[in-house]
């Protein structure tokens, strides 16, 4: 069982490290695969670059998750993980725009879309780890911890390579960072081969069937917003906006990102441990309330956001409360014969919708009132969606 829990944690680390490389090096990847656009259009294009990585995730979550629910979680993890690593290997050696023109751009989007399908299917591994563990929230929090270790490492590589010659950084640094995805995956290949094939997961007589799975699905989508909107807005959107539009100093931006990631990684496992003993309700509801309050603070100091150290710590604590509980809580909304499929699909479907809308909302970034009302309404619905389901597993 320890080996299966470790497998889930490592898979989460590798797949999100790969995603974090796309985010951290988005400007350099843009340089390799796009012609020279104007600054504002470049910003939108970089957001689109990040978005394309997630568009395949709902498809993979549903199809591979269905196979996982009905037959074998480990075999589902094998297929999705091998496909993801193959795509990373292909990207490392993909010719740039200067070599083959727009065909390189087409290939990049196709590969990232296929990789998204693979990553979406890997959610089943985390679901199985949670199901079998006696410390469900702690194991789930370790998976979240590994995700942010992936982000932390990707941003470390970015800071390191950013000091190199600009042409090397734009053309090769991101390829080296992607290549480490393959290196980090080697222990996972060993663990997958060691782990024996799991027994069939389904036992309909032992599973509680909810009367309204559609309602549970949309309730879960609202809960996913507790993670997706703050993370994408503050960790993906704003750093790129400050880098390209506001022309903030890169070192200042990176310090803010590292402060947030470090805060999340320190606190998240403790939150999971406490939630196993006392339940997740306090942390989930506190996280939602902090998110509502955060948009008043961050919009008020928007022009100096990167200079406020306390804002980065506040965001880290807020997200640690979320990550220490949310991703163990989400599968509780569904019975075992639909758990990986529907909770994984809700997670990735909601993420994709938010990412698709993000470039659209980039034109209204200065309209503080619109954003505050939007986020308050969203998180108020999410707060109302939190119900005690601690006895489901």
CSV table of C-alpha atoms in Angstrom, one decimal:
chain,number,residue,atom,x,y,z
A,1,UNK,CA,0.0,0.0,0.0
A,2,UNK,CA,2.9,2.3,0.8
A,3,UNK,CA,4.2,1.7,-2.8
A,4,UNK,CA,0.8,2.7,-4.3
A,5,UNK,CA,0.6,5.9,-2.2
A,6,UNK,CA,4.1,6.8,-3.2
A,7,UNK,CA,3.2,6.1,-6.9
A,8,UNK,CA,0.3,8.6,-6.7
A,9,UNK,CA,2.5,11.2,-5.1
A,10,UNK,CA,5.3,10.9,-7.7
A,11,UNK,CA,2.9,10.8,-10.6
A,12,UNK,CA,1.3,14.1,-9.4
A,13,UNK,CA,4.8,15.6,-9.0
A,14,UNK,CA,5.9,14.7,-12.5
A,15,UNK,CA,2.8,15.7,-14.4
A,16,UNK,CA,2.5,19.1,-12.6
A,17,UNK,CA,6.2,19.7,-13.0
A,18,UNK,CA,5.6,19.4,-16.7
A,19,UNK,CA,2.7,21.8,-16.5
A,20,UNK,CA,4.7,24.2,-14.4
A,21,UNK,CA,7.5,24.3,-17.0
A,22,UNK,CA,4.9,25.3,-19.6
A,23,UNK,CA,3.8,28.2,-17.3
A,24,UNK,CA,7.2,29.3,-16.1
A,25,UNK,CA,8.8,29.2,-19.6
A,26,UNK,CA,5.7,30.4,-21.5
A,27,UNK,CA,7.5,33.5,-22.7
A,28,UNK,CA,10.5,31.5,-24.1
A,29,UNK,CA,8.2,28.8,-25.6
A,30,UNK,CA,6.2,31.6,-27.2
A,31,UNK,CA,9.4,33.0,-28.7
A,32,UNK,CA,10.2,29.5,-30.2
A,33,UNK,CA,6.8,28.8,-31.8
A,34,UNK,CA,5.2,32.2,-32.5
A,35,UNK,CA,6.1,35.1,-34.8
A,36,UNK,CA,6.8,38.5,-33.2
A,37,UNK,CA,3.4,39.8,-32.1
A,38,UNK,CA,2.7,43.1,-30.3
A,39,UNK,CA,3.0,43.1,-26.6
A,40,UNK,CA,-0.7,42.8,-25.7
A,41,UNK,CA,-1.2,40.1,-28.3
A,42,UNK,CA,1.8,38.2,-27.1
A,43,UNK,CA,0.3,38.2,-23.6
A,44,UNK,CA,-3.0,36.8,-24.8
A,45,UNK,CA,-1.1,34.2,-26.9
A,46,UNK,CA,0.9,33.0,-23.9
A,47,UNK,CA,-2.3,32.5,-22.0
A,48,UNK,CA,-3.6,30.5,-25.0
A,49,UNK,CA,-0.4,28.5,-24.9
A,50,UNK,CA,-1.1,27.5,-21.3
A,51,UNK,CA,-4.8,26.9,-22.0
A,52,UNK,CA,-4.1,24.3,-24.8
A,53,UNK,CA,-2.3,22.2,-22.2
A,54,UNK,CA,-5.6,21.7,-20.3
A,55,UNK,CA,-8.2,21.4,-23.1
A,56,UNK,CA,-7.6,17.6,-23.4
A,57,UNK,CA,-7.8,17.0,-19.6
A,58,UNK,CA,-11.7,16.6,-19.4
A,59,UNK,CA,-11.6,14.1,-22.2
A,60,UNK,CA,-8.9,12.0,-20.5
A,61,UNK,CA,-10.5,12.3,-17.1
A,62,UNK,CA,-13.8,11.0,-18.4
A,63,UNK,CA,-12.6,8.2,-20.7
A,64,UNK,CA,-9.6,6.9,-18.7
A,65,UNK,CA,-11.5,7.6,-15.4
A,66,UNK,CA,-14.4,5.4,-16.7
A,67,UNK,CA,-11.9,2.6,-17.5
A,68,UNK,CA,-10.4,3.0,-14.0
A,69,UNK,CA,-13.8,2.9,-12.3
A,70,UNK,CA,-15.0,-0.2,-14.2
A,71,UNK,CA,-11.8,-2.3,-14.5
A,72,UNK,CA,-8.4,-1.4,-13.1
A,73,UNK,CA,-7.0,1.8,-11.6
A,74,UNK,CA,-3.4,0.8,-12.1
A,75,UNK,CA,-3.7,-0.1,-15.8
A,76,UNK,CA,-5.4,3.3,-16.3
A,77,UNK,CA,-2.5,5.0,-14.6
A,78,UNK,CA,0.0,3.1,-16.8
A,79,UNK,CA,-1.7,4.1,-20.1
A,80,UNK,CA,-2.1,7.8,-19.1
A,81,UNK,CA,1.4,8.2,-17.6
A,82,UNK,CA,3.3,6.5,-20.5
A,83,UNK,CA,1.4,8.7,-23.0
A,84,UNK,CA,2.2,11.8,-21.0
A,85,UNK,CA,6.0,11.1,-20.9
A,86,UNK,CA,6.0,10.3,-24.7
A,87,UNK,CA,4.5,13.7,-25.4
A,88,UNK,CA,7.2,15.4,-23.2
A,89,UNK,CA,9.9,13.6,-25.0
A,90,UNK,CA,8.5,14.7,-28.4
A,91,UNK,CA,8.3,18.3,-27.3
A,92,UNK,CA,12.0,18.4,-26.3
A,93,UNK,CA,13.0,17.7,-29.9
A,94,UNK,CA,10.2,19.6,-31.6
A,95,UNK,CA,11.6,22.0,-34.3
A,96,UNK,CA,11.0,25.7,-33.7
A,97,UNK,CA,9.1,28.2,-35.8
A,98,UNK,CA,12.3,29.4,-37.4
A,99,UNK,CA,12.9,25.9,-38.8
A,100,UNK,CA,9.5,24.7,-40.1
A,101,UNK,CA,7.2,27.7,-39.7
A,102,UNK,CA,3.6,27.5,-38.5
A,103,UNK,CA,3.7,23.6,-38.7
A,104,UNK,CA,5.8,23.7,-35.5
A,105,UNK,CA,3.0,25.7,-33.8
A,106,UNK,CA,0.4,23.2,-35.0
A,107,UNK,CA,2.4,20.2,-33.8
A,108,UNK,CA,3.0,21.9,-30.4
A,109,UNK,CA,-0.7,22.5,-29.8
A,110,UNK,CA,-1.6,18.9,-30.9
A,111,UNK,CA,1.0,17.3,-28.6
A,112,UNK,CA,0.0,19.4,-25.6
A,113,UNK,CA,-3.7,18.5,-26.3
A,114,UNK,CA,-2.8,14.8,-26.3
A,115,UNK,CA,-0.7,15.2,-23.2
A,116,UNK,CA,-3.7,16.9,-21.6
A,117,UNK,CA,-5.8,13.8,-22.2
A,118,UNK,CA,-3.1,11.7,-20.5
A,119,UNK,CA,-2.7,14.0,-17.5
A,120,UNK,CA,-6.5,14.1,-17.0
A,121,UNK,CA,-6.6,10.4,-16.7
A,122,UNK,CA,-4.0,10.2,-14.0
A,123,UNK,CA,-6.4,11.6,-11.4
A,124,UNK,CA,-7.6,8.0,-10.9
A,125,UNK,CA,-4.2,7.1,-9.2
A,126,UNK,CA,-4.9,9.8,-6.5
A,127,UNK,CA,-8.4,8.5,-6.0
A,128,UNK,CA,-7.2,5.0,-5.4
A,129,UNK,CA,-4.6,6.2,-2.9
A,130,UNK,CA,-7.2,8.1,-1.0
A,131,UNK,CA,-9.7,5.1,-1.0
A,132,UNK,CA,-7.2,2.7,0.5
A,133,UNK,CA,-5.5,4.9,3.1
A,134,UNK,CA,-6.4,5.3,6.7
A,135,UNK,CA,-5.1,8.9,6.6
A,136,UNK,CA,-7.1,10.1,3.6
A,137,UNK,CA,-6.6,13.8,4.0
A,138,UNK,CA,-3.0,13.5,4.8
A,139,UNK,CA,-2.3,11.3,1.8
A,140,UNK,CA,-4.2,13.8,-0.4
A,141,UNK,CA,-2.3,16.7,1.1
A,142,UNK,CA,1.0,14.9,0.3
A,143,UNK,CA,-0.2,14.7,-3.4
A,144,UNK,CA,-0.9,18.5,-3.3
A,145,UNK,CA,2.5,19.0,-1.6
A,146,UNK,CA,4.2,17.1,-4.5
A,147,UNK,CA,2.3,19.2,-7.0
A,148,UNK,CA,3.8,22.4,-5.6
A,149,UNK,CA,7.2,20.8,-5.3
A,150,UNK,CA,6.9,20.4,-9.1
A,151,UNK,CA,6.0,24.1,-9.4
A,152,UNK,CA,8.8,25.1,-7.1
A,153,UNK,CA,11.3,23.1,-9.0
A,154,UNK,CA,10.1,24.4,-12.4
A,155,UNK,CA,10.4,28.0,-11.2
A,156,UNK,CA,13.9,27.2,-9.8
A,157,UNK,CA,15.0,26.0,-13.2
A,158,UNK,CA,13.4,29.2,-14.7
A,159,UNK,CA,15.3,31.5,-12.3
A,160,UNK,CA,18.6,29.6,-13.0
A,161,UNK,CA,18.3,29.6,-16.8
A,162,UNK,CA,17.1,33.2,-16.9
A,163,UNK,CA,20.6,34.3,-15.9
A,164,UNK,CA,22.0,32.7,-19.1
A,165,UNK,CA,22.4,34.3,-22.5
A,166,UNK,CA,19.0,35.5,-23.8
A,167,UNK,CA,19.2,33.5,-27.0
A,168,UNK,CA,20.0,30.3,-25.1
A,169,UNK,CA,17.2,30.9,-22.7
A,170,UNK,CA,14.6,31.5,-25.5
A,171,UNK,CA,15.7,28.5,-27.7
A,172,UNK,CA,17.0,25.8,-25.4
A,173,UNK,CA,16.4,26.4,-21.7
A,174,UNK,CA,12.8,25.3,-21.7
A,175,UNK,CA,13.8,22.1,-23.7
A,176,UNK,CA,16.3,21.2,-20.9
A,177,UNK,CA,13.6,21.8,-18.3
A,178,UNK,CA,11.1,19.5,-20.2
A,179,UNK,CA,13.8,16.8,-20.5
A,180,UNK,CA,13.9,16.6,-16.7
A,181,UNK,CA,10.3,15.4,-16.9
A,182,UNK,CA,11.6,12.2,-18.5
A,183,UNK,CA,14.4,11.9,-15.9
A,184,UNK,CA,12.0,12.3,-12.9
A,185,UNK,CA,9.7,9.7,-14.4
A,186,UNK,CA,12.2,6.8,-14.2
A,187,UNK,CA,11.3,5.8,-10.5
A,188,UNK,CA,7.6,5.8,-11.6
A,189,UNK,CA,8.3,3.3,-14.4
A,190,UNK,CA,10.0,1.0,-11.8
A,191,UNK,CA,7.1,1.4,-9.3
A,192,UNK,CA,4.5,0.7,-12.0
A,193,UNK,CA,6.3,-2.5,-13.1
A,194,UNK,CA,6.6,-3.6,-9.4
A,195,UNK,CA,3.0,-3.1,-8.5
A,196,UNK,CA,0.8,-6.1,-9.3
A,197,UNK,CA,-2.4,-5.6,-11.3
A,198,UNK,CA,-5.2,-4.4,-9.0
A,199,UNK,CA,-8.4,-6.3,-8.6
A,200,UNK,CA,-11.5,-5.1,-10.2
A,201,UNK,CA,-12.6,-1.9,-8.4
A,202,UNK,CA,-16.4,-2.2,-8.8
A,203,UNK,CA,-18.6,-3.9,-6.3
A,204,UNK,CA,-22.0,-2.5,-6.8
A,205,UNK,CA,-23.5,-4.1,-3.7
A,206,UNK,CA,-21.1,-2.2,-1.5
A,207,UNK,CA,-21.5,1.2,-3.1
A,208,UNK,CA,-23.9,3.8,-2.2
A,209,UNK,CA,-25.6,5.3,-5.3
A,210,UNK,CA,-26.5,8.9,-5.1
A,211,UNK,CA,-30.0,9.9,-6.3
A,212,UNK,CA,-28.8,12.9,-8.3
A,213,UNK,CA,-25.3,12.5,-9.7
A,214,UNK,CA,-25.9,15.5,-12.0
A,215,UNK,CA,-26.4,17.8,-9.0
A,216,UNK,CA,-23.3,16.3,-7.3
A,217,UNK,CA,-21.3,16.9,-10.4
A,218,UNK,CA,-22.2,20.6,-10.6
A,219,UNK,CA,-21.7,21.1,-6.9
A,220,UNK,CA,-18.2,19.6,-7.3
A,221,UNK,CA,-17.5,22.0,-10.2
A,222,UNK,CA,-18.3,24.9,-7.9
A,223,UNK,CA,-15.9,23.5,-5.2
A,224,UNK,CA,-13.1,23.1,-7.8
A,225,UNK,CA,-13.3,26.9,-8.3
A,226,UNK,CA,-11.8,27.3,-4.8
A,227,UNK,CA,-8.6,26.1,-6.3
A,228,UNK,CA,-8.7,27.0,-10.0
A,229,UNK,CA,-9.6,30.7,-10.0
A,230,UNK,CA,-7.2,31.9,-7.3
A,231,UNK,CA,-4.3,29.8,-8.6
A,232,UNK,CA,-4.8,30.7,-12.2
A,233,UNK,CA,-5.5,34.4,-11.5
A,234,UNK,CA,-2.7,35.0,-9.0
A,235,UNK,CA,-0.1,32.4,-10.0
A,236,UNK,CA,-0.5,32.3,-13.8
A,237,UNK,CA,-2.4,35.4,-15.0
A,238,UNK,CA,-0.9,38.1,-12.8
A,239,UNK,CA,2.8,37.1,-13.1
A,240,UNK,CA,2.6,37.2,-16.9
A,241,UNK,CA,0.5,40.4,-16.9
A,242,UNK,CA,3.2,42.0,-14.6
A,243,UNK,CA,6.0,40.7,-16.8
A,244,UNK,CA,4.6,41.7,-20.2
A,245,UNK,CA,2.2,44.6,-19.6
A,246,UNK,CA,3.4,46.3,-16.4
A,247,UNK,CA,7.1,45.5,-17.1
A,248,UNK,CA,7.8,44.5,-13.5
A,249,UNK,CA,11.3,43.3,-12.5
A,250,UNK,CA,11.6,39.6,-13.1
A,251,UNK,CA,13.5,39.0,-9.8
A,252,UNK,CA,10.7,40.6,-7.9
A,253,UNK,CA,8.0,38.5,-9.6
A,254,UNK,CA,10.0,35.3,-8.9
A,255,UNK,CA,10.4,36.2,-5.2
A,256,UNK,CA,6.7,36.5,-4.9
A,257,UNK,CA,6.1,33.1,-6.6
A,258,UNK,CA,8.7,31.4,-4.4
A,259,UNK,CA,7.3,32.9,-1.2
A,260,UNK,CA,3.8,31.6,-2.1
A,261,UNK,CA,4.9,28.1,-3.1
A,262,UNK,CA,7.1,27.7,0.0
A,263,UNK,CA,4.2,28.8,2.3
A,264,UNK,CA,1.8,26.3,0.6
A,265,UNK,CA,4.3,23.4,0.8
A,266,UNK,CA,5.1,24.0,4.5
A,267,UNK,CA,1.4,24.3,5.7
A,268,UNK,CA,-0.5,21.8,3.4
A,269,UNK,CA,0.6,18.5,5.0
A,270,UNK,CA,-0.2,19.9,8.5
A,271,UNK,CA,-3.7,20.8,7.3
A,272,UNK,CA,-4.2,17.3,6.0
A,273,UNK,CA,-3.1,15.8,9.2
A,274,UNK,CA,-5.4,17.9,11.3
A,275,UNK,CA,-8.3,17.3,8.9
A,276,UNK,CA,-8.0,13.5,9.4
A,277,UNK,CA,-8.5,14.1,13.1
A,278,UNK,CA,-11.1,16.9,13.2
A,279,UNK,CA,-12.6,16.9,9.7
A,280,UNK,CA,-12.2,19.3,6.7
A,281,UNK,CA,-15.1,21.7,7.2
A,282,UNK,CA,-13.1,24.4,9.1
A,283,UNK,CA,-10.3,24.6,6.5
A,284,UNK,CA,-12.6,24.4,3.5
A,285,UNK,CA,-14.9,27.2,4.7
A,286,UNK,CA,-12.0,29.3,6.0
A,287,UNK,CA,-10.3,29.0,2.6
A,288,UNK,CA,-13.5,30.2,0.8
A,289,UNK,CA,-13.9,33.2,3.2
A,290,UNK,CA,-10.3,34.1,2.8
A,291,UNK,CA,-10.6,34.0,-1.0
A,292,UNK,CA,-13.6,36.4,-0.9
A,293,UNK,CA,-11.6,38.8,1.3
A,294,UNK,CA,-8.4,38.5,-0.8
A,295,UNK,CA,-9.8,40.2,-3.8
A,296,UNK,CA,-10.6,43.3,-1.9
A,297,UNK,CA,-7.0,43.4,-0.6
A,298,UNK,CA,-5.2,42.5,-3.9
A,299,UNK,CA,-7.2,44.8,-6.1
A,300,UNK,CA,-6.7,47.7,-3.6
A,301,UNK,CA,-2.9,47.3,-3.8
A,302,UNK,CA,-2.8,46.0,-7.4
A,303,UNK,CA,-0.2,48.3,-8.9
A,304,UNK,CA,2.2,47.4,-6.0
A,305,UNK,CA,1.1,43.7,-5.7
A,306,UNK,CA,4.6,42.2,-6.3
A,307,UNK,CA,6.1,44.4,-3.6
A,308,UNK,CA,3.8,43.2,-0.8
A,309,UNK,CA,5.5,40.3,0.9
A,310,UNK,CA,2.5,39.7,3.2
A,311,UNK,CA,0.1,39.3,0.2
A,312,UNK,CA,2.2,36.3,-1.0
A,313,UNK,CA,2.1,34.7,2.4
A,314,UNK,CA,-1.6,35.3,2.8
A,315,UNK,CA,-2.2,33.7,-0.6
A,316,UNK,CA,0.0,30.7,0.4
A,317,UNK,CA,-2.0,30.1,3.7
A,318,UNK,CA,-5.3,30.5,1.9
A,319,UNK,CA,-4.4,27.9,-0.7
A,320,UNK,CA,-2.8,25.5,1.8
A,321,UNK,CA,-6.1,25.4,3.6
A,322,UNK,CA,-7.7,24.5,0.3
A,323,UNK,CA,-5.1,21.9,-0.9
A,324,UNK,CA,-4.9,20.1,2.4
A,325,UNK,CA,-8.5,19.2,2.2
A,326,UNK,CA,-10.2,19.8,-1.2
A,327,UNK,CA,-8.8,17.0,-3.3
A,328,UNK,CA,-9.7,14.3,-0.7
A,329,UNK,CA,-13.1,15.9,-0.3
A,330,UNK,CA,-14.1,16.0,-4.0
A,331,UNK,CA,-14.3,12.1,-4.5
A,332,UNK,CA,-16.6,11.9,-1.5
A,333,UNK,CA,-19.3,13.4,-3.6
A,334,UNK,CA,-19.5,10.2,-5.7
A,335,UNK,CA,-19.8,6.4,-5.2
A,336,UNK,CA,-16.9,4.1,-6.1
A,337,UNK,CA,-18.3,3.1,-9.5
A,338,UNK,CA,-18.2,6.7,-10.8
A,339,UNK,CA,-15.7,8.3,-8.4
A,340,UNK,CA,-12.6,8.7,-10.7
A,341,UNK,CA,-14.7,9.5,-13.8
A,342,UNK,CA,-17.0,12.2,-12.4
A,343,UNK,CA,-14.7,13.9,-9.8
A,344,UNK,CA,-11.8,13.9,-12.3
A,345,UNK,CA,-14.1,15.2,-15.1
A,346,UNK,CA,-15.5,17.9,-12.8
A,347,UNK,CA,-12.0,19.0,-11.9
A,348,UNK,CA,-10.6,19.2,-15.4
A,349,UNK,CA,-13.8,20.5,-17.0
A,350,UNK,CA,-13.9,23.4,-14.6
A,351,UNK,CA,-10.2,24.1,-15.0
A,352,UNK,CA,-10.5,24.2,-18.8
A,353,UNK,CA,-13.5,26.6,-18.7
A,354,UNK,CA,-11.6,29.0,-16.4
A,355,UNK,CA,-8.5,28.9,-18.6
A,356,UNK,CA,-10.5,29.5,-21.8
A,357,UNK,CA,-12.2,32.5,-20.3
A,358,UNK,CA,-9.0,34.0,-18.8
A,359,UNK,CA,-7.8,35.6,-22.0
A,360,UNK,CA,-11.3,37.1,-22.5
A,361,UNK,CA,-11.2,38.7,-19.1
A,362,UNK,CA,-7.7,40.1,-19.6
A,363,UNK,CA,-9.2,43.2,-21.3
A,364,UNK,CA,-11.1,44.0,-18.1
A,365,UNK,CA,-8.2,43.5,-15.7
A,366,UNK,CA,-8.4,47.2,-14.6
A,367,UNK,CA,-12.1,47.0,-13.9
A,368,UNK,CA,-11.8,46.1,-10.3
A,369,UNK,CA,-15.5,46.3,-9.4
A,370,UNK,CA,-16.4,43.7,-12.1
A,371,UNK,CA,-13.8,41.3,-10.9
A,372,UNK,CA,-14.6,41.7,-7.2
A,373,UNK,CA,-18.3,41.1,-7.9
A,374,UNK,CA,-17.5,38.1,-10.1
A,375,UNK,CA,-15.2,36.4,-7.5
A,376,UNK,CA,-17.4,37.2,-4.5
A,377,UNK,CA,-20.4,35.6,-6.2
A,378,UNK,CA,-18.3,32.6,-7.3
A,379,UNK,CA,-16.8,31.8,-3.9
A,380,UNK,CA,-20.1,32.5,-2.2
A,381,UNK,CA,-21.7,29.7,-4.2
A,382,UNK,CA,-18.7,27.5,-3.5
A,383,UNK,CA,-19.0,28.2,0.2
A,384,UNK,CA,-22.7,27.2,0.2
A,385,UNK,CA,-21.7,24.0,-1.7
A,386,UNK,CA,-19.5,22.7,1.2
A,387,UNK,CA,-21.4,19.9,3.1
A,388,UNK,CA,-20.2,17.3,5.5
A,389,UNK,CA,-19.5,14.1,3.7
A,390,UNK,CA,-16.9,12.6,6.1
A,391,UNK,CA,-18.7,9.2,6.3
A,392,UNK,CA,-18.8,8.4,2.5
A,393,UNK,CA,-15.6,6.3,2.2
